[in-house]
Amino acid sequence: MRDDILYGLTADLLAIGVLAHLIYFRRHRRRDLQLAYIAVNAGVFTVVSLLLVQRADLAIGFGLFGVLSIIRLRSSALTQEEVGYYFIALALGLVNGLTAQTPWLALTLDTVLLAVMYTADHPRLAPRTEHRLITLDVVHHDDSALRADLESRLGGTILRQSVTEVDYVRDVMVVDVRFRRATHRTALTRSLT
């Protein structure tokens, strides 16, 4: 049993290292979440391994982690992308803790989970979009003027805009915007025209 746990721990540390550092951190550069993913993963692996060694009811462990992850995920403003990384970090801990006795299964599932995240979050697969809540010092009365102003300020293509507040007294407009930054080639073309 000890060898199984050591194998599971080694596989888990390698898998979370690939997810947190090579996939997530290199693309998003958020050290706080990199650490959070590693901590969630290590905690899940440890408790699952302990429950297996003690022959405790796994439902207790799953229930505990379900409650803890929901509390954590609801306690701060996380994007859906970040929530996805949390779930994969949690899943890697579970996979390596539960399948340590069958190394080929753990390796297969780790590889599948990492490949899914690598591919799904790859910048070439889907161009990155950004989200901003912008307060403008002008109130636009037509959507085309608003869109042109936003594209000029943000230097990109507006994909979606939603006016959330208009204050005619202060002449202020708050807009929720989804946009894609212009590539170097697009920006160069715009500047030449």
CSV table of C-alpha atoms in Angstrom, one decimal, residues 1-191:
chain,number,residue,atom,x,y,z
A,1,MET,CA,0.0,0.0,0.0
A,2,ARG,CA,2.9,2.4,0.8
A,3,ASP,CA,4.4,1.9,-2.7
A,4,ASP,CA,1.0,2.6,-4.2
A,5,ILE,CA,0.7,5.9,-2.3
A,6,LEU,CA,4.2,6.9,-3.3
A,7,TYR,CA,3.5,6.1,-6.9
A,8,GLY,CA,0.2,8.1,-6.7
A,9,LEU,CA,2.0,11.0,-5.1
A,10,THR,CA,4.7,11.1,-7.7
A,11,ALA,CA,2.1,10.9,-10.5
A,12,ASP,CA,0.0,13.6,-8.9
A,13,LEU,CA,2.9,16.0,-8.3
A,14,LEU,CA,4.0,15.6,-12.0
A,15,ALA,CA,0.4,16.1,-13.2
A,16,ILE,CA,-0.3,19.2,-11.1
A,17,GLY,CA,3.1,20.6,-12.0
A,18,VAL,CA,2.2,20.3,-15.7
A,19,LEU,CA,-1.3,21.8,-15.2
A,20,ALA,CA,-0.4,24.6,-12.8
A,21,HIS,CA,3.0,25.7,-14.2
A,22,LEU,CA,3.4,24.6,-17.8
A,23,ILE,CA,-0.3,25.1,-18.9
A,24,TYR,CA,-1.9,27.6,-16.6
A,25,PHE,CA,0.9,29.9,-15.4
A,26,ARG,CA,2.7,30.2,-18.7
A,27,ARG,CA,-0.6,31.3,-20.3
A,28,HIS,CA,-2.2,33.4,-17.6
A,29,ARG,CA,0.6,34.5,-15.3
A,30,ARG,CA,-1.4,34.5,-12.0
A,31,ARG,CA,0.8,33.1,-9.3
A,32,ASP,CA,-2.0,33.3,-6.7
A,33,LEU,CA,-4.1,30.9,-8.7
A,34,GLN,CA,-1.2,28.7,-9.6
A,35,LEU,CA,-0.6,28.2,-5.9
A,36,ALA,CA,-4.3,27.7,-5.2
A,37,TYR,CA,-4.5,24.9,-7.8
A,38,ILE,CA,-1.5,23.1,-6.3
A,39,ALA,CA,-2.9,23.4,-2.8
A,40,VAL,CA,-6.4,22.1,-3.8
A,41,ASN,CA,-4.8,19.2,-5.6
A,42,ALA,CA,-2.4,18.3,-2.8
A,43,GLY,CA,-5.2,18.5,-0.3
A,44,VAL,CA,-7.6,16.3,-2.3
A,45,PHE,CA,-4.8,13.7,-2.9
A,46,THR,CA,-3.9,13.6,0.8
A,47,VAL,CA,-7.4,13.2,2.1
A,48,VAL,CA,-8.3,10.6,-0.5
A,49,SER,CA,-5.2,8.6,0.2
A,50,LEU,CA,-5.9,8.8,4.0
A,51,LEU,CA,-9.5,7.7,3.5
A,52,LEU,CA,-8.3,4.7,1.4
A,53,VAL,CA,-5.7,3.7,4.0
A,54,GLN,CA,-8.1,4.1,6.9
A,55,ARG,CA,-10.9,2.3,4.9
A,56,ALA,CA,-13.2,5.2,5.6
A,57,ASP,CA,-16.3,5.8,3.6
A,58,LEU,CA,-15.3,7.7,0.5
A,59,ALA,CA,-18.7,9.5,0.4
A,60,ILE,CA,-17.6,11.4,3.5
A,61,GLY,CA,-14.5,12.6,1.8
A,62,PHE,CA,-16.2,13.5,-1.4
A,63,GLY,CA,-18.9,15.4,0.5
A,64,LEU,CA,-16.3,17.3,2.5
A,65,PHE,CA,-14.4,18.4,-0.7
A,66,GLY,CA,-17.6,19.2,-2.5
A,67,VAL,CA,-18.6,21.6,0.3
A,68,LEU,CA,-15.1,23.1,0.6
A,69,SER,CA,-14.7,23.6,-3.1
A,70,ILE,CA,-18.1,25.3,-3.4
A,71,ILE,CA,-17.3,27.6,-0.6
A,72,ARG,CA,-13.9,28.5,-2.1
A,73,LEU,CA,-15.3,29.0,-5.6
A,74,ARG,CA,-18.1,31.2,-4.4
A,75,SER,CA,-15.9,33.3,-2.0
A,76,SER,CA,-14.2,35.4,-4.7
A,77,ALA,CA,-14.8,36.6,-8.2
A,78,LEU,CA,-13.4,33.8,-10.5
A,79,THR,CA,-13.8,33.5,-14.2
A,80,GLN,CA,-15.3,30.3,-15.6
A,81,GLU,CA,-11.9,29.6,-17.0
A,82,GLU,CA,-10.4,29.7,-13.6
A,83,VAL,CA,-13.2,27.5,-12.2
A,84,GLY,CA,-12.4,24.9,-14.9
A,85,TYR,CA,-8.7,24.8,-13.8
A,86,TYR,CA,-9.9,24.3,-10.2
A,87,PHE,CA,-12.0,21.3,-11.2
A,88,ILE,CA,-9.2,19.7,-13.2
A,89,ALA,CA,-6.8,20.3,-10.3
A,90,LEU,CA,-9.3,18.6,-8.0
A,91,ALA,CA,-9.9,15.8,-10.5
A,92,LEU,CA,-6.2,15.1,-10.8
A,93,GLY,CA,-5.9,14.7,-7.0
A,94,LEU,CA,-8.9,12.3,-7.0
A,95,VAL,CA,-7.6,10.3,-9.9
A,96,ASN,CA,-4.1,9.9,-8.5
A,97,GLY,CA,-5.4,9.2,-5.0
A,98,LEU,CA,-8.0,6.6,-6.1
A,99,THR,CA,-6.1,4.8,-8.9
A,100,ALA,CA,-2.6,4.6,-7.3
A,101,GLN,CA,-3.0,0.8,-7.3
A,102,THR,CA,-3.5,0.8,-11.1
A,103,PRO,CA,-0.7,3.0,-12.5
A,104,TRP,CA,-1.7,2.6,-16.1
A,105,LEU,CA,-5.2,3.9,-15.4
A,106,ALA,CA,-3.9,6.9,-13.4
A,107,LEU,CA,-1.4,7.7,-16.2
A,108,THR,CA,-4.1,7.5,-18.9
A,109,LEU,CA,-6.6,9.7,-17.0
A,110,ASP,CA,-3.9,12.2,-16.1
A,111,THR,CA,-2.9,12.4,-19.7
A,112,VAL,CA,-6.5,12.8,-20.9
A,113,LEU,CA,-7.3,15.6,-18.4
A,114,LEU,CA,-4.0,17.5,-19.2
A,115,ALA,CA,-4.5,17.1,-22.9
A,116,VAL,CA,-8.1,18.4,-22.6
A,117,MET,CA,-7.0,21.5,-20.7
A,118,TYR,CA,-4.0,22.1,-22.9
A,119,THR,CA,-6.1,22.0,-26.0
A,120,ALA,CA,-9.3,23.7,-24.7
A,121,ASP,CA,-7.3,26.7,-23.4
A,122,HIS,CA,-4.8,27.0,-26.2
A,123,PRO,CA,-4.6,30.5,-27.6
A,124,ARG,CA,-4.5,29.3,-31.2
A,125,LEU,CA,-7.7,27.3,-30.9
A,126,ALA,CA,-9.9,30.2,-30.0
A,127,PRO,CA,-8.7,33.8,-30.1
A,128,ARG,CA,-8.6,35.3,-26.6
A,129,THR,CA,-11.5,37.6,-25.7
A,130,GLU,CA,-11.3,40.1,-22.9
A,131,HIS,CA,-14.0,41.5,-20.6
A,132,ARG,CA,-14.1,45.0,-19.2
A,133,LEU,CA,-16.7,47.1,-17.3
A,134,ILE,CA,-16.0,50.6,-18.6
A,135,THR,CA,-17.2,53.9,-17.3
A,136,LEU,CA,-17.4,56.5,-20.1
A,137,ASP,CA,-17.4,60.2,-19.6
A,138,VAL,CA,-19.9,60.6,-22.4
A,139,VAL,CA,-23.4,59.3,-23.1
A,140,HIS,CA,-23.8,57.9,-26.6
A,141,HIS,CA,-27.3,57.9,-28.0
A,142,ASP,CA,-26.7,55.4,-30.8
A,143,ASP,CA,-25.0,52.0,-30.7
A,144,SER,CA,-22.7,52.6,-33.7
A,145,ALA,CA,-21.2,55.7,-32.0
A,146,LEU,CA,-20.8,53.7,-28.8
A,147,ARG,CA,-19.2,50.8,-30.6
A,148,ALA,CA,-16.8,53.1,-32.5
A,149,ASP,CA,-15.8,54.9,-29.2
A,150,LEU,CA,-15.2,51.6,-27.4
A,151,GLU,CA,-13.1,50.1,-30.3
A,152,SER,CA,-11.0,53.3,-30.4
A,153,ARG,CA,-10.4,53.2,-26.6
A,154,LEU,CA,-9.8,49.5,-26.3
A,155,GLY,CA,-7.9,49.0,-29.6
A,156,GLY,CA,-9.9,46.0,-30.6
A,157,THR,CA,-13.0,44.6,-32.1
A,158,ILE,CA,-16.1,44.8,-29.9
A,159,LEU,CA,-17.9,41.4,-29.8
A,160,ARG,CA,-20.6,42.4,-27.3
A,161,GLN,CA,-21.6,45.5,-25.5
A,162,SER,CA,-24.3,46.0,-22.9
A,163,VAL,CA,-25.1,49.3,-21.3
A,164,THR,CA,-25.6,48.8,-17.6
A,165,GLU,CA,-26.0,52.4,-16.4
A,166,VAL,CA,-26.7,55.8,-17.9
A,167,ASP,CA,-26.4,59.0,-15.8
A,168,TYR,CA,-27.5,62.1,-17.7
A,169,VAL,CA,-26.8,64.3,-14.7
A,170,ARG,CA,-23.1,63.4,-14.5
A,171,ASP,CA,-22.9,62.6,-18.2
A,172,VAL,CA,-21.6,59.1,-17.5
A,173,MET,CA,-22.3,55.7,-19.1
A,174,VAL,CA,-21.2,52.3,-17.8
A,175,VAL,CA,-20.8,49.6,-20.4
A,176,ASP,CA,-20.1,45.9,-20.0
A,177,VAL,CA,-17.8,45.0,-23.0
A,178,ARG,CA,-16.5,41.8,-24.5
A,179,PHE,CA,-13.8,42.4,-27.1
A,180,ARG,CA,-10.9,40.9,-28.9
A,181,ARG,CA,-7.7,42.9,-29.1
A,182,ALA,CA,-6.4,43.8,-32.5
A,183,THR,CA,-3.4,41.7,-33.6
A,184,HIS,CA,-0.3,43.6,-34.7
A,185,ARG,CA,-1.2,43.1,-38.4
A,186,THR,CA,-4.8,44.4,-37.8
A,187,ALA,CA,-3.5,47.4,-35.9
A,188,LEU,CA,-1.0,48.2,-38.6
A,189,THR,CA,-3.7,47.9,-41.3
A,190,ARG,CA,-6.0,50.3,-39.3
A,191,SER,CA,-3.3,52.8,-38.9
